Amino acid sequence: MEYTNLGRTGLSVSRLCLGTMNFGPKTSEPDSFAIMDRALEHGINFFDTANVYGWKLGEGITEHIIGRWIAQGGGRREKVVLATKVYGKMQDWPNGQGLSARHIIAEANASLRRLQTDYIDLYQMHHISRSTPWEEIWQAMEVLVAQGKVLYVGSSNFARWHIAAAQESAQRRNFLGLVAEQCIYNLMARTVELEVLPAARQYGLGIIPWSPLHGGLLSGALAKLAAGAAGRSGEGRAAEDLEQHRASIEAFEKLAAELGADPANLALAWLLAQEGVTAPIIGPRTVDQLDSTLGALDLRLEEATLARLDELFPPVGKGGPGPEAWAW
């Protein structure tokens, strides 16, 4: 396993992050335990979850599963850099969602109980709250940090100006502020290259891409469709995107075959080659799926391959950061 620092911190995390959103809704608890144990065997020490995962209001199903896994002992908690999130609706009542100081602190304590741990390594704001001032947000986070309940703070789905506003406010308080941004980023979703990635580099945030395979479309969707095993990539919005981008995806799968690589690993290797990316989030539903992703770490892409991928999935505008991407 390869490791890197999380943003500008001294915290070492694996170059792949284990996403747990499937734990509960799609993956049974015993299978979830097996996946987490295998992740540790592979050296994956970075696990990501959220209080809303499990998708039953207020239940925190996925966090409970992780907590029961941690409670088995064996150094599980000590080995894992554990990330969770706050913002989503946890109560059908006023103040049951968002980033008020009340909700942040209440949900941090609730996540700690569900996760059966004393501290959260990375506490991420799942979405921006336009109605809450940064002074209130940072005051709440400072309390949690001072109590030892949270070690680092991150964001998710923030725009560039949200990152800038957050960091400037944190700096005025002599607070570390954000250390990571979790955003959608893959070959088919490159909008963050315009402003979010440059802002993250400027302020020393690590980038944690979610949906690195774009809903399975970059995992060999056409080959799976032909074999009758398309899964979610053959349904709904994904099926529409598949048809719209069929030529590019077909060429992408052909390129992967030429390289002797699994398409999913090619997509992950491309992300790992991007400046500022800390660890793409992988969301295996089985141990076998987890095992198969490790090949991405051994895949080194030559400049010609990177250029070909840019041809198949062009960056937004002229490429690179704004304003050059849309202006002179």
Coordinates of C-alpha atoms in Angstrom, one line a residue:
M1 CA 0.0 0.0 0.0
E2 CA 1.1 3.6 -0.7
Y3 CA 0.5 6.4 1.8
T4 CA 0.4 10.1 1.6
N5 CA -0.2 13.0 3.9
L6 CA -3.8 14.3 4.2
G7 CA -3.5 17.7 2.7
R8 CA -1.0 19.9 4.7
T9 CA -1.3 17.8 7.8
G10 CA 1.1 15.2 9.2
L11 CA -1.6 12.5 9.1
S12 CA -0.7 9.5 6.8
V13 CA -3.5 7.9 4.9
S14 CA -3.7 5.2 2.2
R15 CA -3.9 6.2 -1.4
L16 CA -7.3 4.4 -1.6
C17 CA -10.1 5.3 0.8
L18 CA -12.7 2.7 1.8
G19 CA -16.2 4.1 1.2
T20 CA -18.9 2.5 3.4
M21 CA -22.1 3.8 1.9
N22 CA -23.1 0.3 0.8
F23 CA -22.8 -1.1 4.3
G24 CA -26.3 -1.9 5.4
P25 CA -28.4 -1.1 2.3
K26 CA -26.5 -3.3 -0.1
T27 CA -23.9 -5.2 1.9
S28 CA -24.8 -7.3 5.0
E29 CA -23.1 -6.7 8.3
P30 CA -21.0 -9.9 8.1
D31 CA -19.9 -9.0 4.6
S32 CA -19.2 -5.4 5.7
F33 CA -17.0 -6.7 8.5
A34 CA -15.1 -9.0 6.1
I35 CA -14.5 -6.0 3.7
M36 CA -13.2 -3.8 6.5
D37 CA -10.9 -6.6 7.8
R38 CA -9.6 -7.2 4.3
A39 CA -9.0 -3.5 3.8
L40 CA -6.7 -3.5 6.8
E41 CA -4.9 -6.6 5.5
H42 CA -4.2 -4.6 2.3
G43 CA -3.0 -1.7 4.3
I44 CA -6.0 0.6 3.6
N45 CA -6.2 2.7 6.8
F46 CA -8.6 5.4 5.6
F47 CA -12.3 4.7 6.0
D48 CA -15.1 7.2 5.1
T49 CA -18.7 7.2 6.2
A50 CA -21.5 9.6 7.1
N51 CA -24.2 9.9 9.7
V52 CA -27.0 9.7 7.1
Y53 CA -25.6 6.5 5.4
G54 CA -28.1 3.7 5.7
W55 CA -30.8 6.1 4.5
K56 CA -33.3 5.6 7.3
L57 CA -34.0 8.9 9.0
G58 CA -31.9 9.3 12.2
E59 CA -30.8 5.7 12.5
G60 CA -27.2 6.0 11.3
I61 CA -27.2 2.4 10.2
T62 CA -23.8 2.4 8.5
E63 CA -22.1 4.1 11.5
H64 CA -23.6 1.5 13.8
I65 CA -22.1 -1.3 11.6
I66 CA -18.7 0.3 11.7
G67 CA -19.0 0.8 15.5
R68 CA -19.8 -2.9 16.1
W69 CA -16.8 -3.8 13.9
I70 CA -14.5 -1.5 15.9
A71 CA -15.9 -2.9 19.2
Q72 CA -14.3 -6.3 18.3
G73 CA -11.0 -4.8 19.3
G74 CA -7.8 -6.2 17.9
G75 CA -6.4 -2.7 17.3
R76 CA -9.1 -1.9 14.7
R77 CA -9.8 1.6 15.9
E78 CA -6.1 2.5 16.3
K79 CA -5.3 1.3 12.8
V80 CA -8.0 3.3 11.1
V81 CA -8.2 7.0 10.1
L82 CA -12.0 7.4 10.5
A83 CA -13.9 10.0 8.6
T84 CA -17.6 10.8 8.9
K85 CA -19.9 13.7 8.0
V86 CA -22.4 16.1 9.3
Y87 CA -25.1 18.2 7.6
G88 CA -27.8 15.8 6.4
K89 CA -31.3 15.5 7.9
M90 CA -31.2 13.3 11.1
Q91 CA -34.5 14.4 12.6
D92 CA -37.8 15.3 11.2
W93 CA -37.8 18.5 13.3
P94 CA -36.3 22.0 13.2
N95 CA -32.6 22.0 13.9
G96 CA -32.3 18.3 12.8
Q97 CA -30.0 19.1 9.9
G98 CA -27.5 21.7 8.7
L99 CA -24.4 23.3 10.2
S100 CA -25.7 25.2 13.2
A101 CA -23.5 24.8 16.3
R102 CA -26.2 22.9 18.0
H103 CA -26.5 20.4 15.1
I104 CA -22.7 20.0 14.6
I105 CA -22.1 19.2 18.3
A106 CA -25.1 17.0 18.8
E107 CA -24.4 15.0 15.7
A108 CA -20.7 14.6 16.6
N109 CA -21.7 13.1 19.9
A110 CA -24.3 10.9 18.2
S111 CA -21.7 9.7 15.7
L112 CA -19.2 8.9 18.4
R113 CA -21.8 6.8 20.2
R114 CA -22.7 4.9 17.0
L115 CA -19.1 4.4 16.0
Q116 CA -18.2 3.3 19.5
T117 CA -15.1 5.5 19.6
D118 CA -13.9 8.5 21.6
Y119 CA -12.8 10.6 18.6
I120 CA -13.4 11.2 14.9
D121 CA -10.2 11.7 12.8
L122 CA -11.8 13.7 10.0
Y123 CA -15.2 15.4 10.6
Q124 CA -16.5 16.6 7.3
M125 CA -19.2 19.1 6.5
H126 CA -21.3 17.1 4.0
H127 CA -22.6 20.2 2.2
I128 CA -22.3 24.0 2.5
S129 CA -24.8 25.8 4.7
R130 CA -25.5 29.3 3.3
S131 CA -27.5 30.3 6.3
T132 CA -24.9 29.6 9.0
P133 CA -22.0 32.1 9.6
W134 CA -18.5 30.7 9.6
E135 CA -17.9 32.2 13.1
E136 CA -20.6 29.8 14.4
I137 CA -19.3 26.8 12.5
W138 CA -15.7 27.3 13.5
Q139 CA -16.7 28.0 17.2
A140 CA -18.5 24.6 17.3
M141 CA -15.6 22.8 15.6
E142 CA -13.1 24.4 18.0
V143 CA -15.1 23.1 20.9
L144 CA -15.0 19.5 19.5
V145 CA -11.3 19.8 18.8
A146 CA -10.5 21.2 22.2
Q147 CA -12.5 18.3 23.8
G148 CA -10.5 15.8 21.7
K149 CA -13.6 14.5 20.0
V150 CA -12.5 15.7 16.5
L151 CA -8.9 15.8 15.2
Y152 CA -9.3 17.4 11.8
V153 CA -12.1 19.1 9.9
G154 CA -13.0 18.6 6.2
S155 CA -15.5 19.7 3.7
S156 CA -17.5 18.0 1.0
N157 CA -19.2 19.3 -2.1
F158 CA -17.9 22.9 -1.5
A159 CA -17.4 25.4 -4.3
R160 CA -14.1 27.3 -4.5
W161 CA -15.4 30.4 -2.9
H162 CA -16.8 28.3 0.0
I163 CA -13.3 26.9 0.6
A164 CA -11.8 30.4 0.5
A165 CA -14.3 31.8 2.8
A166 CA -13.9 29.0 5.3
Q167 CA -10.1 29.2 5.3
E168 CA -9.9 32.9 5.6
S169 CA -12.3 32.8 8.5
A170 CA -10.4 30.0 10.2
Q171 CA -7.1 31.8 9.8
R172 CA -8.5 34.9 11.5
R173 CA -9.3 32.6 14.5
N174 CA -5.8 31.0 14.4
F175 CA -7.6 27.7 13.7
L176 CA -6.3 25.0 11.3
G177 CA -9.6 25.0 9.4
L178 CA -10.2 22.6 6.5
V179 CA -7.6 20.0 5.6
A180 CA -9.6 18.1 2.9
E181 CA -12.3 18.5 0.4
Q182 CA -14.4 15.5 -0.7
C183 CA -15.9 16.1 -4.2
I184 CA -17.2 14.3 -7.2
Y185 CA -14.2 13.9 -9.5
N186 CA -13.6 11.4 -12.3
L187 CA -12.9 11.3 -16.0
M188 CA -16.5 12.1 -16.8
A189 CA -16.9 14.8 -14.1
R190 CA -14.0 17.2 -14.3
T191 CA -15.7 20.5 -13.3
V192 CA -13.7 20.7 -10.1
E193 CA -10.5 21.2 -12.1
L194 CA -11.7 24.8 -12.9
E195 CA -11.6 26.2 -9.4
V196 CA -12.1 23.7 -6.6
L197 CA -8.8 21.9 -7.2
P198 CA -6.7 25.1 -7.5
A199 CA -8.3 26.4 -4.3
A200 CA -7.6 23.2 -2.5
R201 CA -3.9 23.3 -3.5
Q202 CA -3.7 27.0 -2.5
Y203 CA -5.0 26.3 1.0
G204 CA -3.4 22.9 1.5
L205 CA -6.5 20.7 1.3
G206 CA -6.2 17.1 0.2
I207 CA -8.8 16.1 -2.5
I208 CA -10.8 13.0 -1.8
P209 CA -12.8 12.1 -5.0
W210 CA -16.2 10.4 -4.6
S211 CA -17.8 8.5 -7.4
P212 CA -14.4 7.8 -9.1
L213 CA -16.1 5.4 -11.5
H214 CA -19.0 7.7 -12.3
G215 CA -21.7 5.3 -11.0
G216 CA -20.0 2.3 -12.6
L217 CA -19.8 3.7 -16.1
L218 CA -16.0 3.6 -15.9
S219 CA -15.8 0.1 -14.6
G220 CA -16.3 -1.8 -17.8
A221 CA -20.0 -1.0 -18.2
L222 CA -20.3 -1.9 -21.8
A223 CA -18.6 -5.3 -21.4
K224 CA -20.8 -6.0 -18.3
L225 CA -23.9 -5.0 -20.3
A226 CA -23.0 -7.4 -23.1
A227 CA -22.5 -10.1 -20.5
G228 CA -25.9 -9.3 -18.8
A229 CA -24.2 -8.1 -15.6
A230 CA -24.4 -4.3 -15.9
G231 CA -25.8 -3.7 -12.4
R232 CA -26.5 0.0 -11.6
S233 CA -24.7 1.2 -14.7
G234 CA -27.5 -0.2 -16.8
E235 CA -30.3 1.5 -14.9
G236 CA -31.9 5.0 -14.8
R237 CA -29.7 8.0 -15.2
A238 CA -26.6 5.9 -15.6
A239 CA -28.1 4.1 -18.5
E240 CA -28.9 7.5 -20.2
D241 CA -25.3 8.6 -19.6
L242 CA -24.0 5.4 -21.0
E243 CA -25.9 5.9 -24.2
Q244 CA -24.9 9.6 -24.5
H245 CA -21.2 8.7 -24.0
R246 CA -21.1 5.3 -25.5
A247 CA -18.4 6.1 -28.1
S248 CA -16.0 7.5 -25.4
I249 CA -16.7 4.6 -23.0
E250 CA -16.2 2.0 -25.7
A251 CA -12.9 3.6 -26.6
F252 CA -12.0 3.8 -23.0
E253 CA -12.6 0.1 -22.5
K254 CA -10.6 -0.7 -25.6
L255 CA -7.7 1.4 -24.2
A256 CA -7.9 -0.5 -20.9
A257 CA -7.7 -3.8 -22.8
E258 CA -4.7 -2.6 -24.8
L259 CA -3.0 -1.7 -21.5
G260 CA -4.0 -5.1 -20.0
A261 CA -5.8 -3.2 -17.2
D262 CA -9.2 -3.4 -15.6
P263 CA -11.2 -0.4 -16.7
A264 CA -12.0 0.5 -13.1
N265 CA -8.3 0.4 -12.2
L266 CA -7.5 2.6 -15.2
A267 CA -10.0 5.2 -14.0
L268 CA -8.6 5.1 -10.5
A269 CA -5.0 5.3 -11.7
W270 CA -5.9 8.4 -13.7
L271 CA -7.2 10.0 -10.5
L272 CA -4.1 9.0 -8.6
A273 CA -2.0 10.7 -11.2
Q274 CA -3.8 14.1 -10.7
E275 CA -2.0 16.7 -8.6
G276 CA -3.5 17.2 -5.2
V277 CA -5.6 14.0 -5.1
T278 CA -5.1 12.2 -1.8
A279 CA -7.3 9.1 -2.1
P280 CA -10.2 8.2 -4.4
I281 CA -13.1 6.6 -2.4
I282 CA -13.8 3.0 -3.5
G283 CA -17.1 1.5 -2.5
P284 CA -16.8 -2.3 -2.8
R285 CA -19.9 -4.4 -2.1
T286 CA -17.9 -7.6 -1.8
V287 CA -14.4 -8.6 -0.7
D288 CA -13.6 -9.6 -4.3
Q289 CA -14.4 -6.1 -5.6
L290 CA -12.1 -4.7 -2.9
D291 CA -9.3 -7.0 -3.9
S292 CA -9.6 -6.1 -7.6
T293 CA -9.1 -2.4 -6.9
L294 CA -5.6 -2.8 -5.6
G295 CA -4.3 -3.1 -9.1
A296 CA -4.8 0.6 -9.6
L297 CA -1.9 1.3 -7.3
D298 CA 0.5 -0.6 -9.6
L299 CA -0.8 1.1 -12.8
R300 CA 1.6 3.9 -13.9
L301 CA 0.2 5.9 -16.8
E302 CA 2.5 7.2 -19.5
E303 CA 2.0 10.7 -20.9
A304 CA 0.6 9.3 -24.1
T305 CA -2.1 7.4 -22.2
L306 CA -2.9 10.5 -20.1
A307 CA -3.2 12.5 -23.4
R308 CA -5.5 9.8 -24.9
L309 CA -7.7 9.9 -21.8
D310 CA -8.0 13.7 -22.2
E311 CA -9.1 13.1 -25.8
L312 CA -11.8 10.6 -24.8
F313 CA -13.0 12.7 -21.8
P314 CA -12.0 16.3 -22.5
P315 CA -11.6 18.7 -19.5
V316 CA -14.1 21.6 -19.2
G317 CA -13.4 24.5 -21.5
K318 CA -9.8 24.7 -22.5
G319 CA -8.7 22.6 -19.6
G320 CA -6.9 23.4 -16.4
P321 CA -7.9 26.1 -13.9
G322 CA -10.0 29.2 -14.5
P323 CA -9.9 31.8 -15.8
E324 CA -7.5 30.3 -18.4
A325 CA -10.0 27.5 -19.0
W326 CA -12.5 30.0 -20.4
A327 CA -10.5 33.1 -21.1
W328 CA -7.1 34.1 -22.5

